[in-house]
Short mmCIF file of C-alpha atoms in Angstrom, two decimals:
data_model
loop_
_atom_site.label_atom_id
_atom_site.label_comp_id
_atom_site.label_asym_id
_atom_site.label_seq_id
_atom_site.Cartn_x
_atom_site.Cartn_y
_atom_site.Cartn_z
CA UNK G 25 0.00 0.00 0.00
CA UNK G 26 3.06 2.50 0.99
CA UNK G 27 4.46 1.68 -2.46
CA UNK G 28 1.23 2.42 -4.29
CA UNK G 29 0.82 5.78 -2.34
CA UNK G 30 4.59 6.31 -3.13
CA UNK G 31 4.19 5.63 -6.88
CA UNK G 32 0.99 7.90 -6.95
CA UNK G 33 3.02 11.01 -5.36
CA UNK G 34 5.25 10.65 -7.74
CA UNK G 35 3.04 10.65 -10.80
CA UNK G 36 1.14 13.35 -8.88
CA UNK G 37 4.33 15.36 -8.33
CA UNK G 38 6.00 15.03 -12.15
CA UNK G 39 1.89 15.65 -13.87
CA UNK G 40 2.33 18.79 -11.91
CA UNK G 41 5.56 19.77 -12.83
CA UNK G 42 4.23 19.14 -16.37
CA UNK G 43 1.32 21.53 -15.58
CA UNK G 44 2.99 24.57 -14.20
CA UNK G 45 5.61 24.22 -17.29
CA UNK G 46 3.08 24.39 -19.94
CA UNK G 47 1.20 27.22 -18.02
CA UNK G 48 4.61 28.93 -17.66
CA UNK G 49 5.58 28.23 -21.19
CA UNK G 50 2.26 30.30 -22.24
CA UNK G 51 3.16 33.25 -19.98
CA UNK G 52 6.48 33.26 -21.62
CA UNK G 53 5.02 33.45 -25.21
CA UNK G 54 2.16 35.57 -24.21
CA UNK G 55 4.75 38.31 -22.97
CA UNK G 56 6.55 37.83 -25.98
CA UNK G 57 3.88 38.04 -28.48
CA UNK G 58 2.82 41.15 -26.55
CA UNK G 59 6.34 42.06 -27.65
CA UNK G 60 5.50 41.59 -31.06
CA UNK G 61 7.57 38.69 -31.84
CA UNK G 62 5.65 37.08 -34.39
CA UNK G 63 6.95 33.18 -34.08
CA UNK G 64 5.61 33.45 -30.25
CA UNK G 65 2.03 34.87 -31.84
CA UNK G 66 1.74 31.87 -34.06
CA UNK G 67 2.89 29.28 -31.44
CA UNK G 68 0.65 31.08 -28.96
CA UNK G 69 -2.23 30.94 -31.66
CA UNK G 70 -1.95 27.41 -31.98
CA UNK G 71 -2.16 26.64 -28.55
CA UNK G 72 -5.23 28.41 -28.09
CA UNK G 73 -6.66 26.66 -31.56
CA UNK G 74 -5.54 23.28 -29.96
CA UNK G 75 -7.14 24.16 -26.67
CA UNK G 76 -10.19 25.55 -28.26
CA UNK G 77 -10.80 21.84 -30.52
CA UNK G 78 -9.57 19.73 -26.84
CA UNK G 79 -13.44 18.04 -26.69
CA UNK G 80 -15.04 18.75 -30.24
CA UNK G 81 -13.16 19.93 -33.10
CA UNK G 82 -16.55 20.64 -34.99
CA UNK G 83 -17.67 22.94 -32.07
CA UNK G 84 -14.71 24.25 -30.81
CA UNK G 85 -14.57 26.67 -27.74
CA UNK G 86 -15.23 29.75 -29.70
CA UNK G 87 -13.67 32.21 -27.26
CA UNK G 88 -10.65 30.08 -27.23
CA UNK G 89 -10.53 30.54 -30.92
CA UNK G 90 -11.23 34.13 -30.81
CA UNK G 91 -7.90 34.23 -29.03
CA UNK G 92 -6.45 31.89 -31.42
CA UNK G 93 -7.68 34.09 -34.83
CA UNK G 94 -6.33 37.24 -32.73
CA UNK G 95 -2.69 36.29 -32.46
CA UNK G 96 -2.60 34.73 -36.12
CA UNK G 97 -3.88 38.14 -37.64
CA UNK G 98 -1.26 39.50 -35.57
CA UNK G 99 1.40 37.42 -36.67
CA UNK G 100 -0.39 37.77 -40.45
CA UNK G 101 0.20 41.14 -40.83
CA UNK G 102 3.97 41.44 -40.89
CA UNK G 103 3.57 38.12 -43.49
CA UNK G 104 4.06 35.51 -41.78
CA UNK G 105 2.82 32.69 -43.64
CA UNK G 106 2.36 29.90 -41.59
CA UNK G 107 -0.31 31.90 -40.19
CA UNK G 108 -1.79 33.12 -42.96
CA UNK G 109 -2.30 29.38 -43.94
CA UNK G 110 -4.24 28.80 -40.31
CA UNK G 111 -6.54 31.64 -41.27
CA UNK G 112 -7.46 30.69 -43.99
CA UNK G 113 -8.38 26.83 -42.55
CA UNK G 114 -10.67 28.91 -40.02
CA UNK G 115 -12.21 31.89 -41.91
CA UNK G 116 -13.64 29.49 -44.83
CA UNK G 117 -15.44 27.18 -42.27
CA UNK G 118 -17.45 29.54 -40.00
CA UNK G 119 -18.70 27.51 -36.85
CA UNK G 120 -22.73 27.89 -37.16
CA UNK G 121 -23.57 31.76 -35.56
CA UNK G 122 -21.01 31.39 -32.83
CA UNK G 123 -18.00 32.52 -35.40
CA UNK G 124 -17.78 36.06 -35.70
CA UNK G 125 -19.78 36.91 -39.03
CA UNK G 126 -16.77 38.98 -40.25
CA UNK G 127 -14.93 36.05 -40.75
CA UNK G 128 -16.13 34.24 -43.81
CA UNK G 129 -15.43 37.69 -45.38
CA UNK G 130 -11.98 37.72 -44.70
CA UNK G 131 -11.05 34.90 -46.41
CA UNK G 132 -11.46 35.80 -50.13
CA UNK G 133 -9.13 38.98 -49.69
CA UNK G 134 -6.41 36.88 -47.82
CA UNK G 135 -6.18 34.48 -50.47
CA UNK G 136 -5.90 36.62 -53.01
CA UNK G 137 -3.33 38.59 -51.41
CA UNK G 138 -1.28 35.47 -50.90
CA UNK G 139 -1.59 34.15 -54.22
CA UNK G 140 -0.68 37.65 -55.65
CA UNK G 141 2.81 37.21 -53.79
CA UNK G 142 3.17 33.77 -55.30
CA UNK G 143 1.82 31.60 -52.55
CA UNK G 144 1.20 28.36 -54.65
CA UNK G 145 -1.39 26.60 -51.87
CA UNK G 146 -3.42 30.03 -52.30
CA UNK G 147 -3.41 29.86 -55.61
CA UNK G 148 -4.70 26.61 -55.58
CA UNK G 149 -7.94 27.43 -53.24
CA UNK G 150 -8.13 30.32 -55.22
CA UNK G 151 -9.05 28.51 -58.44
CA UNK G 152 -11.18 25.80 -56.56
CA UNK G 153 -12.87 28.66 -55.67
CA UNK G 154 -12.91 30.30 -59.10
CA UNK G 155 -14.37 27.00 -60.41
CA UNK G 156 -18.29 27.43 -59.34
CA UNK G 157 -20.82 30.12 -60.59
CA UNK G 158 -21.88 30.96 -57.64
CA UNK G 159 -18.48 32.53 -56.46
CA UNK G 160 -18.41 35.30 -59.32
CA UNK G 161 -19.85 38.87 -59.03
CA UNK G 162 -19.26 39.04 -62.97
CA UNK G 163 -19.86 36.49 -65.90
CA UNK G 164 -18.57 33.05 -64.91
CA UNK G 165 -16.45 32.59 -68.36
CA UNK G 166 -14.55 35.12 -66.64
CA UNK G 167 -13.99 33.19 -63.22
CA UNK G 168 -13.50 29.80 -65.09
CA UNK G 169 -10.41 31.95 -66.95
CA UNK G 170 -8.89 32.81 -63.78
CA UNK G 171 -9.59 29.30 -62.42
CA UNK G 172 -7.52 28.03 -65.61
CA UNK G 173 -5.05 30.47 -65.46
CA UNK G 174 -4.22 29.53 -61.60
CA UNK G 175 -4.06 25.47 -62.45
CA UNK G 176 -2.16 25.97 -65.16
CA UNK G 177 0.43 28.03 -63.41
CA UNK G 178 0.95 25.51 -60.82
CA UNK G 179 2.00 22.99 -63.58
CA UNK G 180 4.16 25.37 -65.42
CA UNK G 181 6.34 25.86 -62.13
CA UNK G 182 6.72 22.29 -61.78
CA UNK G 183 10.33 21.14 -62.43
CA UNK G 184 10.56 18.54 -65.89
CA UNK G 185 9.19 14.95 -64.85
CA UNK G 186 7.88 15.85 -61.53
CA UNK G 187 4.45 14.49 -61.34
CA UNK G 188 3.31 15.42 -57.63
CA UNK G 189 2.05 19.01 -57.22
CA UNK G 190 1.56 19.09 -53.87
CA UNK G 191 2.42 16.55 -51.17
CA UNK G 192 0.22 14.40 -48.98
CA UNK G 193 -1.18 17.03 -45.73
CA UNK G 194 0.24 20.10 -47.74
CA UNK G 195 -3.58 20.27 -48.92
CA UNK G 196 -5.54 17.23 -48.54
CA UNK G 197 -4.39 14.08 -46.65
CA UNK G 198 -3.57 12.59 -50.81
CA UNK G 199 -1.27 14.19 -52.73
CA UNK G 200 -2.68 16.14 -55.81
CA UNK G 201 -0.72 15.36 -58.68
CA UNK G 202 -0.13 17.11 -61.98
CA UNK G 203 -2.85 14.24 -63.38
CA UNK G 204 -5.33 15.53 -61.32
CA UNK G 205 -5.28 19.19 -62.31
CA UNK G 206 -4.97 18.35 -65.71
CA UNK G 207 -8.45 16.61 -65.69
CA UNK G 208 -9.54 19.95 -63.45
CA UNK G 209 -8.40 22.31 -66.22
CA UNK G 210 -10.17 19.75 -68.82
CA UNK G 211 -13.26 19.59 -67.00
CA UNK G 212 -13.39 23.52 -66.62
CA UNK G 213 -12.51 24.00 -70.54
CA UNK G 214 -15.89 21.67 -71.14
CA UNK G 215 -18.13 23.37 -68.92
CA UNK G 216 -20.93 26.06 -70.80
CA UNK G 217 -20.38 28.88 -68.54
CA UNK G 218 -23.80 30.28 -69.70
CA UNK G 219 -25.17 27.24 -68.67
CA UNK G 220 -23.92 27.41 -65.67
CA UNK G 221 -24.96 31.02 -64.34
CA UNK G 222 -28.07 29.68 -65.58
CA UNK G 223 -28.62 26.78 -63.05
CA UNK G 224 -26.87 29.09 -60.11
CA UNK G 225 -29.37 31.32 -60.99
CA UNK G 226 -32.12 28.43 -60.58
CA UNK G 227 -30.49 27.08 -57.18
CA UNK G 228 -30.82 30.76 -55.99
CA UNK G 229 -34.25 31.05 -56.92
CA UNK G 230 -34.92 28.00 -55.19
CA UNK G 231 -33.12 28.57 -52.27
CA UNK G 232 -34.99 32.20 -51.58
CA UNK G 233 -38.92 30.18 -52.31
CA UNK G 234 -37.63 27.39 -49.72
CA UNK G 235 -36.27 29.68 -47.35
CA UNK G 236 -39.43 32.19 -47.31
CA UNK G 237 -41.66 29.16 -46.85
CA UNK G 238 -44.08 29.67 -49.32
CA UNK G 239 -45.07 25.94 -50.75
CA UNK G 240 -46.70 27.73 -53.50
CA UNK G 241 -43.76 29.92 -54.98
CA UNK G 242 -42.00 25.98 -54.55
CA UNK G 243 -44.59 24.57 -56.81
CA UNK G 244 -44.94 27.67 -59.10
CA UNK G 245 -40.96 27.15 -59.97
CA UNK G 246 -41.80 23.28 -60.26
CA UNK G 247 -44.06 24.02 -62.85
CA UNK G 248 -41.74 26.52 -64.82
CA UNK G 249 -38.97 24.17 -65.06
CA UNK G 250 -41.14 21.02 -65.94
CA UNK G 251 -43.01 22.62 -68.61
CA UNK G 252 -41.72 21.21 -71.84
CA UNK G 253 -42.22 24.39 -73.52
CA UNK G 254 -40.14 26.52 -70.93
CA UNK G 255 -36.99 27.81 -71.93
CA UNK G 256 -35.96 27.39 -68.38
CA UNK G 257 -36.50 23.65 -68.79
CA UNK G 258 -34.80 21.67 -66.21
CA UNK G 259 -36.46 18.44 -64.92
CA UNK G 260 -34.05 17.68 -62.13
CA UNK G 261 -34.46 21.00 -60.55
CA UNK G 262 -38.41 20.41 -60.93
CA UNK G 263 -38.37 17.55 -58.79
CA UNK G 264 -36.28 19.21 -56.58
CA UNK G 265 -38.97 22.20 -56.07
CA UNK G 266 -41.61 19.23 -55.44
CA UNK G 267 -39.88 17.36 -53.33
CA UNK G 268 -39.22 20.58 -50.59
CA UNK G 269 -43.03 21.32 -50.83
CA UNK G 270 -44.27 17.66 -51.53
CA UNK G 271 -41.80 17.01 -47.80
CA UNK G 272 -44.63 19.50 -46.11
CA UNK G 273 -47.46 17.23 -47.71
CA UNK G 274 -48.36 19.79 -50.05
CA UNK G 275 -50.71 17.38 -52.67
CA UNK G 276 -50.12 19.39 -55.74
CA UNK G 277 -46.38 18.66 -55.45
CA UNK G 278 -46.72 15.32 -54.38
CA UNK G 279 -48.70 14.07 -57.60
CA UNK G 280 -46.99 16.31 -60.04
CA UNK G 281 -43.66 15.04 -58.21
CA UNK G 282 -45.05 11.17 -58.86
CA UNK G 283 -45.97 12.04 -62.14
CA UNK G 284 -42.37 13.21 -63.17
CA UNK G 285 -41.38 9.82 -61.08
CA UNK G 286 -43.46 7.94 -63.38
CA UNK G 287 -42.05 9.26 -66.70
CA UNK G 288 -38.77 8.67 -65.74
CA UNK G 289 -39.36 5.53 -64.31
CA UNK G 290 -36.67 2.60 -64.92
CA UNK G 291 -37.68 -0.51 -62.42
CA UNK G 292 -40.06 -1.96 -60.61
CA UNK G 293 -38.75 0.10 -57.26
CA UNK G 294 -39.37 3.39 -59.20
CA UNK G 295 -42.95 2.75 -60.01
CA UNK G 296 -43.52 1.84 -56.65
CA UNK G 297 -41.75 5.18 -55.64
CA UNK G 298 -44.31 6.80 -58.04
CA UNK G 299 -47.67 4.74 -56.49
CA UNK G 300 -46.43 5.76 -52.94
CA UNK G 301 -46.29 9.61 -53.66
CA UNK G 302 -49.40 9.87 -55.45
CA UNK G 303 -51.33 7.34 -53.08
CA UNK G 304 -50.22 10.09 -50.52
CA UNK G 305 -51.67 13.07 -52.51
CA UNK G 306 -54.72 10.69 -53.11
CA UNK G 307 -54.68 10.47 -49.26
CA UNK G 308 -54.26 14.46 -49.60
CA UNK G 309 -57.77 15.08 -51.48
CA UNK G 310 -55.55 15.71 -54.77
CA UNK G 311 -58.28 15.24 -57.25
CA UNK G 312 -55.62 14.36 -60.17
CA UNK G 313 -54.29 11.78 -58.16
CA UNK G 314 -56.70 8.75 -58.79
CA UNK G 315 -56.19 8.52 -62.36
CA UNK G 316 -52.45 8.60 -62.08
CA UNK G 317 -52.79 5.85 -59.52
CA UNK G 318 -54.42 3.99 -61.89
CA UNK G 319 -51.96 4.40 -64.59
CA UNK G 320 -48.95 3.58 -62.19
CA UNK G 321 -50.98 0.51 -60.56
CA UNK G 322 -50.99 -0.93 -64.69
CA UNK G 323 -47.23 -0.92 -64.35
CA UNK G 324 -47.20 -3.47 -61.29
CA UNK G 325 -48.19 -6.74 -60.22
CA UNK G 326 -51.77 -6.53 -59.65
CA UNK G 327 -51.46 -9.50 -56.69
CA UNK G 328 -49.05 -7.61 -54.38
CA UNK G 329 -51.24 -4.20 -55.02
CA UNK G 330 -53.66 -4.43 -51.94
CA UNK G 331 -50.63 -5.53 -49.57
CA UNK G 332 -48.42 -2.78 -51.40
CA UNK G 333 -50.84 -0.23 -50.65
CA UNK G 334 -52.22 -1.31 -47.26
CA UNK G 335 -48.37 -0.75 -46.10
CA UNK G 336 -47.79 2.75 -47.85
CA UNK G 337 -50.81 3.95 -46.22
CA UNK G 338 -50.08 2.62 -42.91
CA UNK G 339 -46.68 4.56 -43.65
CA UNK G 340 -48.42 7.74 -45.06
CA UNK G 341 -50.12 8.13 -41.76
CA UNK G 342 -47.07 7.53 -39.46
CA UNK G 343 -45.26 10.47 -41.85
CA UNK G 344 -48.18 12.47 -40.94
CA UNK G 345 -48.06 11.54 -37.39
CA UNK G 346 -51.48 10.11 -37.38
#
């Protein structure tokens, strides 16, 4: 028993030691960094980003990280890149509403600054980031251009015969070869840029009608991009209008959702997709919906119909909490 207490007074004794070092250690860099020497306000940063990601690094302590951002802007501004590089890891994924909201901001001019200077990592977020619609403020050919012109520089610096761009945890945990990028720039050459504003114009249309909660702006833009005439034909975006108003048992969109269903309709599983969504808007007081039950019901096996249905139901009225 003596030894045991012996052996834990020991332990007790050198975890402490440990302690009051580390806590030390941190006064030491703090006063530094106060200083203004920059390698004490990135090590500094990182222990606070360390600390701050300790229990959860997908909800991190955000005061902690406050702290963290603070000394890494400090040590930022006199261009130290190391920390540059751990802003940008932490402006471009904002934690929820506990970040500050300025942050997300911040990361588009950093890059670009770096990237200016030659910074080849920025220049490669900089063209991933080039690479979607949605990230230009003028006409995407534009962006795609830029996006290009980035890739392609990062190739053109490579020394002859060197295959690996960057190196496994410069980037992602892979390395991204000069392969890869090459099939990035090909893939961005393809693309229709019109036709790409074009659907980022669509996803922000329905992003605003499913975010104001209006079923019937939903359905209205389901209509507009199913209707065979429309210029604005697009039938995957259709059913994706349906299916956020058809998800708040709106019976319009659920039988105009199992009509498109139908139509496109490969296997057995897909009719029975179909029958399911327009047996709910049947259940819905849809009046359209009988006849295209009838039409999808000529498509299955007419012995497993009244056992099909009987479950669906039973499984409509649980989703409606019935």
């Amino acid at each position: 028993m003596k030894r045991f207490i012996f052996i834990f007074s020991i332990l007790f004794l050198l975890t402490g030691t440990s302690w009051a070092d580390d806590s030390n250690e941190k006064v030491k860099l703090l006063e530094a960094a106060v200083e203004g020497d920059t390698n004490a306000q990135f090590e500094l940063a990182g222990i606070y980003e360390e600390e701050a990601s300790e229990y959860d690094m997908f909800e991190p302590d955000m005061e902690l990280l406050k702290k963290a951002v603070h000394w890494y802007e400090k040590a930022a501004e006199k261009g130290h890149t190391p920390s540059q590089h751990a802003l940008l890891g932490i402006y471009i994924y904002p934690y929820d509403d506990a970040s500050p909201p300025e942050w997300p901001g911040k990361w588009l001019p950093l890059v670009k600054e770096m990237a200016a200077k030659g910074d080849r990592k920025a220049q490669y977020h900089l063209a991933g980031y080039y690479s979607f619609p949605h990230n230009c403020d003028t006409q995407f050919k534009g962006c795609l251009n830029k996006a290009i012109s980035l890739y392609s520089g990062l190739l053109k610096d490579l020394p002859p015969g060197e295959t690996t761009v960057f190196k496994p945890f410069e980037i992602t945990t892979k390395k991204i070869t000069r392969q890869k990028i090459d099939a990035e720039i090909a893939r961005l050459k393809a693309m229709d840029p019109e036709a790409e504003e074009k659907l980022s114009r669509m996803n922000s249309l329905l992003t605003s009608a499913r975010n104001s909660g209006s079923l019937k702006d939903l359905v209205d833009l389901g209509d507009m991009w199913a209707n065979p005439n429309s210029p604005d034909k697009n039938i995957n975006m259709a059913m994706k209008a349906y299916t956020y108003a058809a998800e708040k048992n709106h019976a319009e969109a659920l039988v105009k959702l199992a009509q498109l269903n139908f139509e496109r309709a490969e296997d057995m599983r897909d009719y029975q997709e179909a029958y399911f969504l327009a047996l709910a808007a049947a259940m819905g007081e849809e009046p359209t919906a009988p006849a295209l039950l009838s039409k999808i019901a000529g498509k299955l096996p007419p012995g497993d119909l009244p056992a099909m249905e009987a479950a669906m139901k039973k499984e409509i009225h649980e989703m409606w909490g019935e």
